[in-house]
Amino acid sequence: MFTQISRQLLDWYQIHARNLPWRKEESAPYAVLVSEIMLQQTRVETVIPYYQRWMERFPTLESLAQASLEEVLRYWEGLGYYSRAKNLHRTAQILVQTYRGEFPQHVEHLRKLPGIGDYTAAAIASIAFGQKVAAIDGNVRRVLSRLFLISEPLSLPETQKKLKSLAVQCLPAEQVGDYNQALMDLGALICLPRSPKCLQCPLSVLCRAYQNNQQNDIPVKAKKKSLPSVIVTAAIIRKGDTVLLAKRPLGSLLGGLWEFPGGKVEHDERLPECLKREILEELGVRIEVGNHFGTYHHAYTHFKVTLHAFEAIIQDSQIPHPIEAEEIRWIPIPSLDKFPMGKIDRLIARELVERKDGHGKFMV
DNA sequence: GACACGTGGTC
DNA sequence: TGACCAAGTGT
């Protein structure tokens, strides 16, 4: 049974493997590292253009290790989960400094590097170094839970153990990297979360879920909670051709990215009052709130936000200070695109550039 | 073990 | 519109 699975899968992969940029380069460890980190919780189609730009700018471990975090984040902007970029940058520096630029080949060592967990360690070890280890991601969980008709919720630790044990037993003696990628490609192309294409599946004869017509009921997943909503305000404070930006603290949401300063509306608070309070708390200066600039909606993983942006001026030539921010800076509007930002702030920045000849109340 | 951590696409 | 999903990791 186990031997049949890996044989069928490897045969299928020979014909149907996706032609992905990081599979062209003889699986150089650095290419595998970069692609695997980018692919965490992120679709292949999203990753491809980012991967290509990244490899042009940071073609080697050394080039990445030497780059500034600021530039690294700028290249990562839009991919989300920005701690991945910080960890990847840090990992490159560790590999250069303490491993002399050589990748460790075993999971236990890879696992210790920042941003590399169980899945990624196994993926690198198997794809780049041919180690016989199981790389278990969301695709693999789905494929194996159907193949072996695992009816218990995937969230349970017991189920995870069972899955891991089965995954290890399925491993072929050779071509483990191809086998792991085959399993993931099967999950991405055939064994889809909804409406799996069982008629095209090389494993359908062996699949217990399909044989019992339960492929649509498995895997069993826990329900997700609905997302809370918050309302926030942000200030567009100009001085000449520049605008005031704050760098978010590392380790927080969008950590290390730049934003228009502001914060959450408290219960029953009016928007201008919120903004005045937030700017006083964050920058230590009193402002006058001017024109409404725009309203933006965005959904993060664990909450939804509505952001109201206003133009504002600082009273009496007071000097703002970074009280809660990592750093603050007056940025020339044409240079805004050099600073890494999250989705909403990038939208505001772009509108600012486009509206540079607009007629805001406080335009200089 | 639960929760924080982004974004874009789909139904 | 809203819920769910997509190659997980760190705390």
Short mmCIF file of C-alpha atoms (C1' of nucleotides) in Angstrom, two decimals:
data_model
loop_
_atom_site.label_atom_id
_atom_site.label_comp_id
_atom_site.label_asym_id
_atom_site.label_seq_id
_atom_site.Cartn_x
_atom_site.Cartn_y
_atom_site.Cartn_z
CA MET A 1 0.00 0.00 0.00
CA PHE A 2 2.62 2.56 1.09
CA THR A 3 4.97 1.61 -1.73
CA GLN A 4 2.15 1.88 -4.25
CA ILE A 5 1.31 5.39 -3.07
CA SER A 6 4.81 6.78 -3.56
CA ARG A 7 5.26 4.98 -6.88
CA GLN A 8 1.97 6.27 -8.31
CA LEU A 9 2.71 9.73 -7.05
CA LEU A 10 6.23 9.89 -8.49
CA ASP A 11 4.98 8.65 -11.87
CA TRP A 12 2.24 11.26 -11.84
CA TYR A 13 4.71 13.97 -10.82
CA GLN A 14 6.98 13.16 -13.75
CA ILE A 15 4.19 14.26 -16.09
CA HIS A 16 2.24 16.83 -14.06
CA ALA A 17 4.81 18.62 -11.92
CA ARG A 18 4.27 22.36 -12.06
CA ASN A 19 6.95 24.32 -13.81
CA LEU A 20 7.91 26.74 -11.03
CA PRO A 21 10.84 29.20 -11.07
CA TRP A 22 12.45 27.72 -7.95
CA ARG A 23 12.40 24.27 -9.49
CA LYS A 24 14.59 25.33 -12.40
CA GLU A 25 17.75 26.04 -10.51
CA GLU A 26 18.84 22.53 -9.60
CA SER A 27 17.17 23.08 -6.24
CA ALA A 28 19.94 25.31 -4.91
CA PRO A 29 19.42 25.45 -1.14
CA TYR A 30 19.07 29.24 -1.16
CA ALA A 31 16.35 29.09 -3.83
CA VAL A 32 14.51 26.43 -1.85
CA LEU A 33 14.80 28.49 1.33
CA VAL A 34 13.47 31.67 -0.25
CA SER A 35 10.59 29.95 -2.04
CA GLU A 36 9.57 27.91 0.99
CA ILE A 37 9.44 30.94 3.27
CA MET A 38 7.47 32.94 0.70
CA LEU A 39 5.06 30.04 0.20
CA GLN A 40 4.11 29.84 3.88
CA GLN A 41 0.35 30.53 3.93
CA THR A 42 0.65 32.10 0.48
CA ARG A 43 -0.49 30.99 -2.96
CA VAL A 44 1.96 29.95 -5.64
CA GLU A 45 0.59 32.51 -8.15
CA THR A 46 1.11 35.29 -5.62
CA VAL A 47 4.64 34.19 -4.82
CA ILE A 48 6.03 33.82 -8.36
CA PRO A 49 6.52 37.54 -9.23
CA TYR A 50 7.85 38.27 -5.74
CA TYR A 51 10.28 35.38 -5.99
CA GLN A 52 11.59 36.59 -9.34
CA ARG A 53 12.12 40.16 -8.18
CA TRP A 54 13.73 38.88 -5.01
CA MET A 55 16.22 36.66 -6.80
CA GLU A 56 17.24 39.49 -9.12
CA ARG A 57 17.93 41.80 -6.19
CA PHE A 58 19.17 39.18 -3.66
CA PRO A 59 20.61 36.40 -5.85
CA THR A 60 22.73 34.90 -3.08
CA LEU A 61 22.68 34.31 0.65
CA GLU A 62 25.48 36.88 0.98
CA SER A 63 23.62 39.60 -0.92
CA LEU A 64 20.60 39.09 1.30
CA ALA A 65 22.66 39.07 4.48
CA GLN A 66 24.28 42.38 3.54
CA ALA A 67 21.06 44.19 2.60
CA SER A 68 19.24 46.49 5.04
CA LEU A 69 16.06 45.25 6.70
CA GLU A 70 14.36 48.32 5.23
CA GLU A 71 15.10 47.22 1.68
CA VAL A 72 14.27 43.60 2.44
CA LEU A 73 10.85 44.67 3.72
CA ARG A 74 10.32 46.83 0.64
CA TYR A 75 10.84 43.75 -1.55
CA TRP A 76 8.51 41.76 0.69
CA GLU A 77 5.79 44.42 0.76
CA GLY A 78 2.43 42.96 -0.24
CA LEU A 79 3.25 39.36 0.67
CA GLY A 80 2.09 39.80 4.27
CA TYR A 81 3.30 38.08 7.44
CA TYR A 82 6.26 40.41 7.56
CA SER A 83 8.05 38.55 10.33
CA ARG A 84 8.87 36.04 7.60
CA ALA A 85 11.00 38.67 5.86
CA LYS A 86 12.72 39.64 9.09
CA ASN A 87 13.39 36.00 9.96
CA LEU A 88 14.62 35.18 6.47
CA HIS A 89 16.99 38.15 6.60
CA ARG A 90 18.22 37.01 10.03
CA THR A 91 18.62 33.42 8.85
CA ALA A 92 20.73 34.58 5.90
CA GLN A 93 22.98 36.50 8.31
CA ILE A 94 23.31 33.50 10.63
CA LEU A 95 24.14 31.18 7.74
CA VAL A 96 26.80 33.56 6.46
CA GLN A 97 28.29 34.43 9.82
CA THR A 98 28.18 31.21 11.80
CA TYR A 99 27.84 28.58 9.07
CA ARG A 100 30.26 30.26 6.64
CA GLY A 101 27.50 30.40 4.03
CA GLU A 102 26.96 26.64 4.09
CA PHE A 103 23.47 25.30 4.76
CA PRO A 104 23.09 22.67 7.47
CA GLN A 105 21.61 19.58 5.80
CA HIS A 106 19.66 18.03 8.66
CA VAL A 107 16.26 19.02 9.97
CA GLU A 108 17.38 19.39 13.58
CA HIS A 109 19.85 22.11 12.58
CA LEU A 110 17.60 23.80 10.01
CA ARG A 111 14.79 23.79 12.55
CA LYS A 112 16.79 26.10 14.84
CA LEU A 113 17.00 28.91 12.29
CA PRO A 114 14.48 31.76 12.70
CA GLY A 115 11.36 31.35 10.59
CA ILE A 116 12.06 27.69 9.87
CA GLY A 117 9.58 25.37 11.55
CA ASP A 118 8.83 21.67 11.17
CA TYR A 119 7.43 21.94 7.68
CA THR A 120 10.08 24.24 6.19
CA ALA A 121 12.97 22.35 7.76
CA ALA A 122 11.70 19.10 6.25
CA ALA A 123 11.05 20.76 2.89
CA ILE A 124 14.59 22.13 2.64
CA ALA A 125 16.22 18.95 3.94
CA SER A 126 14.35 16.77 1.45
CA ILE A 127 14.24 19.03 -1.62
CA ALA A 128 17.72 20.52 -1.39
CA PHE A 129 19.58 17.64 0.29
CA GLY A 130 17.55 14.50 -0.40
CA GLN A 131 17.05 13.72 3.28
CA LYS A 132 14.33 11.18 3.99
CA VAL A 133 11.91 13.32 6.00
CA ALA A 134 8.21 14.09 5.63
CA ALA A 135 7.28 17.69 4.81
CA ILE A 136 3.74 18.07 6.11
CA ASP A 137 1.89 21.17 5.03
CA GLY A 138 -1.78 21.95 4.52
CA ASN A 139 -1.88 20.12 1.19
CA VAL A 140 -0.30 17.00 2.59
CA ARG A 141 -2.65 17.00 5.59
CA ARG A 142 -5.62 17.15 3.25
CA VAL A 143 -4.34 14.46 0.88
CA LEU A 144 -3.36 12.04 3.63
CA SER A 145 -6.50 12.56 5.69
CA ARG A 146 -8.55 11.61 2.62
CA LEU A 147 -6.27 8.78 1.56
CA PHE A 148 -6.52 7.15 5.00
CA LEU A 149 -10.02 8.37 5.83
CA ILE A 150 -9.08 10.26 8.96
CA SER A 151 -12.41 11.46 10.33
CA GLU A 152 -11.15 13.17 13.49
CA PRO A 153 -10.64 16.97 13.39
CA LEU A 154 -7.20 17.90 12.07
CA SER A 155 -6.78 20.39 14.89
CA LEU A 156 -6.40 17.65 17.53
CA PRO A 157 -2.83 16.79 18.53
CA GLU A 158 -3.76 13.10 18.35
CA THR A 159 -4.75 13.50 14.72
CA GLN A 160 -1.53 15.34 13.92
CA LYS A 161 0.48 12.49 15.43
CA LYS A 162 -1.42 9.90 13.42
CA LEU A 163 -0.91 11.94 10.25
CA LYS A 164 2.81 12.33 10.89
CA SER A 165 3.17 8.58 11.45
CA LEU A 166 1.36 7.79 8.20
CA ALA A 167 3.34 10.44 6.33
CA VAL A 168 6.61 8.86 7.46
CA GLN A 169 5.47 5.38 6.47
CA CYS A 170 4.56 6.62 2.98
CA LEU A 171 8.05 8.02 2.34
CA PRO A 172 9.92 6.32 -0.54
CA ALA A 173 13.52 5.20 -0.15
CA GLU A 174 14.69 7.60 -2.85
CA GLN A 175 13.55 10.82 -4.56
CA VAL A 176 12.07 12.07 -1.31
CA GLY A 177 12.26 15.70 -2.41
CA ASP A 178 10.28 14.94 -5.56
CA TYR A 179 7.87 12.80 -3.57
CA ASN A 180 7.19 15.59 -1.06
CA GLN A 181 6.63 18.08 -3.85
CA ALA A 182 4.43 15.57 -5.70
CA LEU A 183 2.20 15.26 -2.65
CA MET A 184 1.89 19.05 -2.45
CA ASP A 185 1.24 19.42 -6.18
CA LEU A 186 -1.43 16.74 -5.96
CA GLY A 187 -3.06 18.72 -3.15
CA ALA A 188 -2.82 21.96 -5.12
CA LEU A 189 -3.99 20.58 -8.49
CA ILE A 190 -6.19 17.55 -7.85
CA CYS A 191 -7.00 16.91 -4.21
CA LEU A 192 -8.52 20.38 -3.79
CA PRO A 193 -10.18 21.60 -0.59
CA ARG A 194 -13.51 21.90 -2.41
CA SER A 195 -14.63 19.70 -5.30
CA PRO A 196 -11.54 17.50 -5.52
CA LYS A 197 -10.88 16.09 -8.99
CA CYS A 198 -10.92 12.46 -7.95
CA LEU A 199 -11.46 11.22 -11.53
CA GLN A 200 -8.03 12.58 -12.45
CA CYS A 201 -6.32 11.41 -9.28
CA PRO A 202 -3.57 8.78 -9.54
CA LEU A 203 -4.40 7.65 -6.00
CA SER A 204 -8.19 7.32 -6.32
CA VAL A 205 -8.05 3.52 -6.30
CA LEU A 206 -6.16 3.64 -3.02
CA CYS A 207 -8.10 6.52 -1.49
CA ARG A 208 -10.38 5.43 1.35
CA ALA A 209 -12.31 8.70 1.33
CA TYR A 210 -13.04 8.40 -2.39
CA GLN A 211 -13.96 4.73 -2.10
CA ASN A 212 -16.51 5.72 0.56
CA ASN A 213 -17.59 8.85 -1.32
CA GLN A 214 -16.51 11.00 1.61
CA GLN A 215 -13.90 13.13 -0.15
CA ASN A 216 -16.05 16.22 0.41
CA ASP A 217 -16.43 15.59 4.14
CA ILE A 218 -12.74 15.21 4.91
CA PRO A 219 -10.67 16.75 6.36
CA VAL A 220 -12.82 17.85 9.28
CA LYS A 221 -11.86 21.35 10.30
CA ALA A 222 -12.73 23.46 13.31
CA LYS A 223 -15.00 26.42 12.70
CA LYS A 224 -13.44 29.84 12.76
CA LYS A 225 -14.65 32.69 14.90
CA SER A 226 -16.05 35.77 13.21
CA LEU A 227 -13.68 38.70 13.10
CA PRO A 228 -14.02 41.69 15.45
CA SER A 229 -14.03 45.15 13.87
CA VAL A 230 -12.09 48.24 14.89
CA ILE A 231 -12.27 51.83 13.70
CA VAL A 232 -9.03 53.79 13.49
CA THR A 233 -7.92 57.26 12.42
CA ALA A 234 -4.70 58.35 10.75
CA ALA A 235 -3.12 61.76 10.22
CA ILE A 236 -1.61 63.17 7.06
CA ILE A 237 0.67 65.86 8.43
CA ARG A 238 2.58 67.82 5.79
CA LYS A 239 5.52 70.15 5.96
CA GLY A 240 6.48 71.63 2.62
CA ASP A 241 6.82 68.74 0.19
CA THR A 242 7.17 66.19 2.98
CA VAL A 243 4.76 64.15 5.09
CA LEU A 244 5.22 62.67 8.56
CA LEU A 245 5.52 58.89 8.76
CA ALA A 246 6.09 56.60 11.74
CA LYS A 247 7.83 53.22 11.70
CA ARG A 248 5.86 50.55 13.55
CA PRO A 249 7.64 48.69 16.34
CA LEU A 250 9.19 45.39 15.26
CA GLY A 251 7.27 42.47 16.64
CA SER A 252 3.89 44.20 16.34
CA LEU A 253 1.36 43.93 13.53
CA LEU A 254 3.07 45.21 10.36
CA GLY A 255 6.21 45.58 12.46
CA GLY A 256 9.02 47.53 10.79
CA LEU A 257 6.66 48.99 8.19
CA TRP A 258 5.91 52.72 7.93
CA GLU A 259 2.48 54.23 8.51
CA PHE A 260 0.56 57.46 8.79
CA PRO A 261 0.36 57.91 12.57
CA GLY A 262 -2.97 57.47 14.38
CA GLY A 263 -4.83 54.81 16.30
CA LYS A 264 -8.03 53.18 17.52
CA VAL A 265 -11.23 55.06 18.19
CA GLU A 266 -12.30 54.56 21.79
CA HIS A 267 -15.92 53.98 22.73
CA ASP A 268 -18.16 56.88 21.65
CA GLU A 269 -15.21 59.05 20.69
CA ARG A 270 -15.51 61.42 17.71
CA LEU A 271 -13.01 60.88 14.92
CA PRO A 272 -11.14 64.24 15.20
CA GLU A 273 -10.89 63.81 18.99
CA CYS A 274 -9.51 60.33 18.52
CA LEU A 275 -6.88 61.59 16.13
CA LYS A 276 -5.84 64.48 18.40
CA ARG A 277 -5.53 62.12 21.38
CA GLU A 278 -3.60 59.50 19.42
CA ILE A 279 -1.12 62.00 17.99
CA LEU A 280 -0.56 63.54 21.42
CA GLU A 281 0.08 60.05 22.86
CA GLU A 282 2.20 58.85 19.97
CA LEU A 283 4.12 61.96 18.96
CA GLY A 284 3.70 64.28 21.93
CA VAL A 285 2.23 67.18 19.92
CA ARG A 286 -1.17 68.86 19.63
CA ILE A 287 -2.72 68.97 16.16
CA GLU A 288 -5.55 70.70 14.39
CA VAL A 289 -7.59 68.26 12.30
CA GLY A 290 -8.45 69.38 8.77
CA ASN A 291 -10.08 67.78 5.72
CA HIS A 292 -11.22 64.21 5.61
CA PHE A 293 -8.80 62.52 3.18
CA GLY A 294 -10.38 59.12 2.69
CA THR A 295 -11.95 56.04 4.29
CA TYR A 296 -10.42 52.60 3.86
CA HIS A 297 -11.58 49.10 4.72
CA HIS A 298 -9.31 46.14 5.24
CA ALA A 299 -9.49 42.64 6.74
CA TYR A 300 -6.50 41.19 8.55
CA THR A 301 -6.35 37.59 9.72
CA HIS A 302 -7.93 38.23 13.09
CA PHE A 303 -9.83 41.52 12.80
CA LYS A 304 -11.38 43.98 10.38
CA VAL A 305 -10.51 47.63 10.27
CA THR A 306 -12.07 50.82 8.95
CA LEU A 307 -9.56 53.64 8.73
CA HIS A 308 -10.45 57.32 8.44
CA ALA A 309 -7.58 59.48 7.22
CA PHE A 310 -7.55 63.23 7.87
CA GLU A 311 -5.21 65.99 6.97
CA ALA A 312 -3.77 67.71 10.02
CA ILE A 313 -1.27 70.35 11.13
CA ILE A 314 0.87 70.50 14.22
CA GLN A 315 0.14 73.51 16.43
CA ASP A 316 2.73 76.16 17.30
CA SER A 317 5.69 74.57 15.54
CA GLN A 318 5.94 71.85 18.20
CA ILE A 319 8.41 69.08 17.45
CA PRO A 320 7.00 65.54 17.20
CA HIS A 321 8.88 62.69 18.90
CA PRO A 322 8.66 58.92 18.44
CA ILE A 323 7.02 57.93 21.73
CA GLU A 324 5.38 54.68 20.64
CA ALA A 325 6.90 54.40 17.16
CA GLU A 326 10.31 52.92 16.40
CA GLU A 327 11.20 56.08 14.49
CA ILE A 328 9.48 59.01 12.80
CA ARG A 329 10.52 60.88 9.69
CA TRP A 330 9.46 63.68 7.35
CA ILE A 331 9.42 61.95 3.96
CA PRO A 332 9.39 63.78 0.62
CA ILE A 333 6.18 62.70 -1.08
CA PRO A 334 7.95 61.51 -4.26
CA SER A 335 10.10 59.21 -2.08
CA LEU A 336 7.20 57.47 -0.36
CA ASP A 337 7.55 54.43 -2.58
CA LYS A 338 10.96 53.65 -1.08
CA PHE A 339 9.44 53.02 2.35
CA PRO A 340 7.82 49.67 3.13
CA MET A 341 4.14 49.96 4.12
CA GLY A 342 1.10 47.79 4.64
CA LYS A 343 -1.85 47.77 2.28
CA ILE A 344 -3.87 50.74 3.56
CA ASP A 345 -0.93 53.08 4.10
CA ARG A 346 0.37 52.28 0.63
CA LEU A 347 -3.03 53.22 -0.79
CA ILE A 348 -2.95 56.53 1.07
CA ALA A 349 0.63 57.17 -0.02
CA ARG A 350 -0.24 56.56 -3.65
CA GLU A 351 -3.25 58.88 -3.46
CA LEU A 352 -1.04 61.50 -1.88
CA VAL A 353 1.33 61.33 -4.82
CA GLU A 354 -1.54 61.52 -7.30
CA ARG A 355 -3.26 64.39 -5.49
CA LYS A 356 -0.10 66.43 -5.03
CA ASP A 357 -1.73 69.30 -6.89
CA GLY A 358 -5.03 68.97 -5.01
CA HIS A 359 -6.55 71.62 -2.79
CA GLY A 360 -6.50 70.42 0.79
CA LYS A 361 -7.22 72.94 3.51
CA PHE A 362 -3.67 72.87 4.80
CA MET A 363 -1.82 72.55 1.55
CA VAL A 364 1.30 74.65 1.46
"C1'" DG B 1 -2.69 25.09 23.20
"C1'" DA B 2 -4.54 29.20 21.67
"C1'" DC B 3 -3.69 33.10 19.46
"C1'" DA B 4 -1.14 36.66 16.64
"C1'" DC B 5 0.40 37.38 12.28
"C1'" DG B 6 -1.28 39.87 5.79
"C1'" DT B 7 -3.05 39.67 1.62
"C1'" DG B 8 -5.72 38.47 -2.45
"C1'" DG B 9 -8.89 35.31 -4.54
"C1'" DT B 10 -13.22 32.66 -4.59
"C1'" DC B 11 -17.85 31.34 -3.79
"C1'" DT C 1 -20.87 41.20 2.04
"C1'" DG C 2 -18.76 37.74 4.64
"C1'" DA C 3 -16.58 33.46 5.37
"C1'" DC C 4 -13.11 30.66 3.94
"C1'" DC C 5 -8.94 29.51 2.02
"C1'" DA C 6 -3.37 29.34 0.69
"C1'" DA C 7 3.54 25.35 0.77
"C1'" DG C 8 3.23 27.83 8.86
"C1'" DT C 9 5.93 29.93 12.69
"C1'" DG C 10 6.61 32.09 17.12
"C1'" DT C 11 5.07 32.99 21.62
#
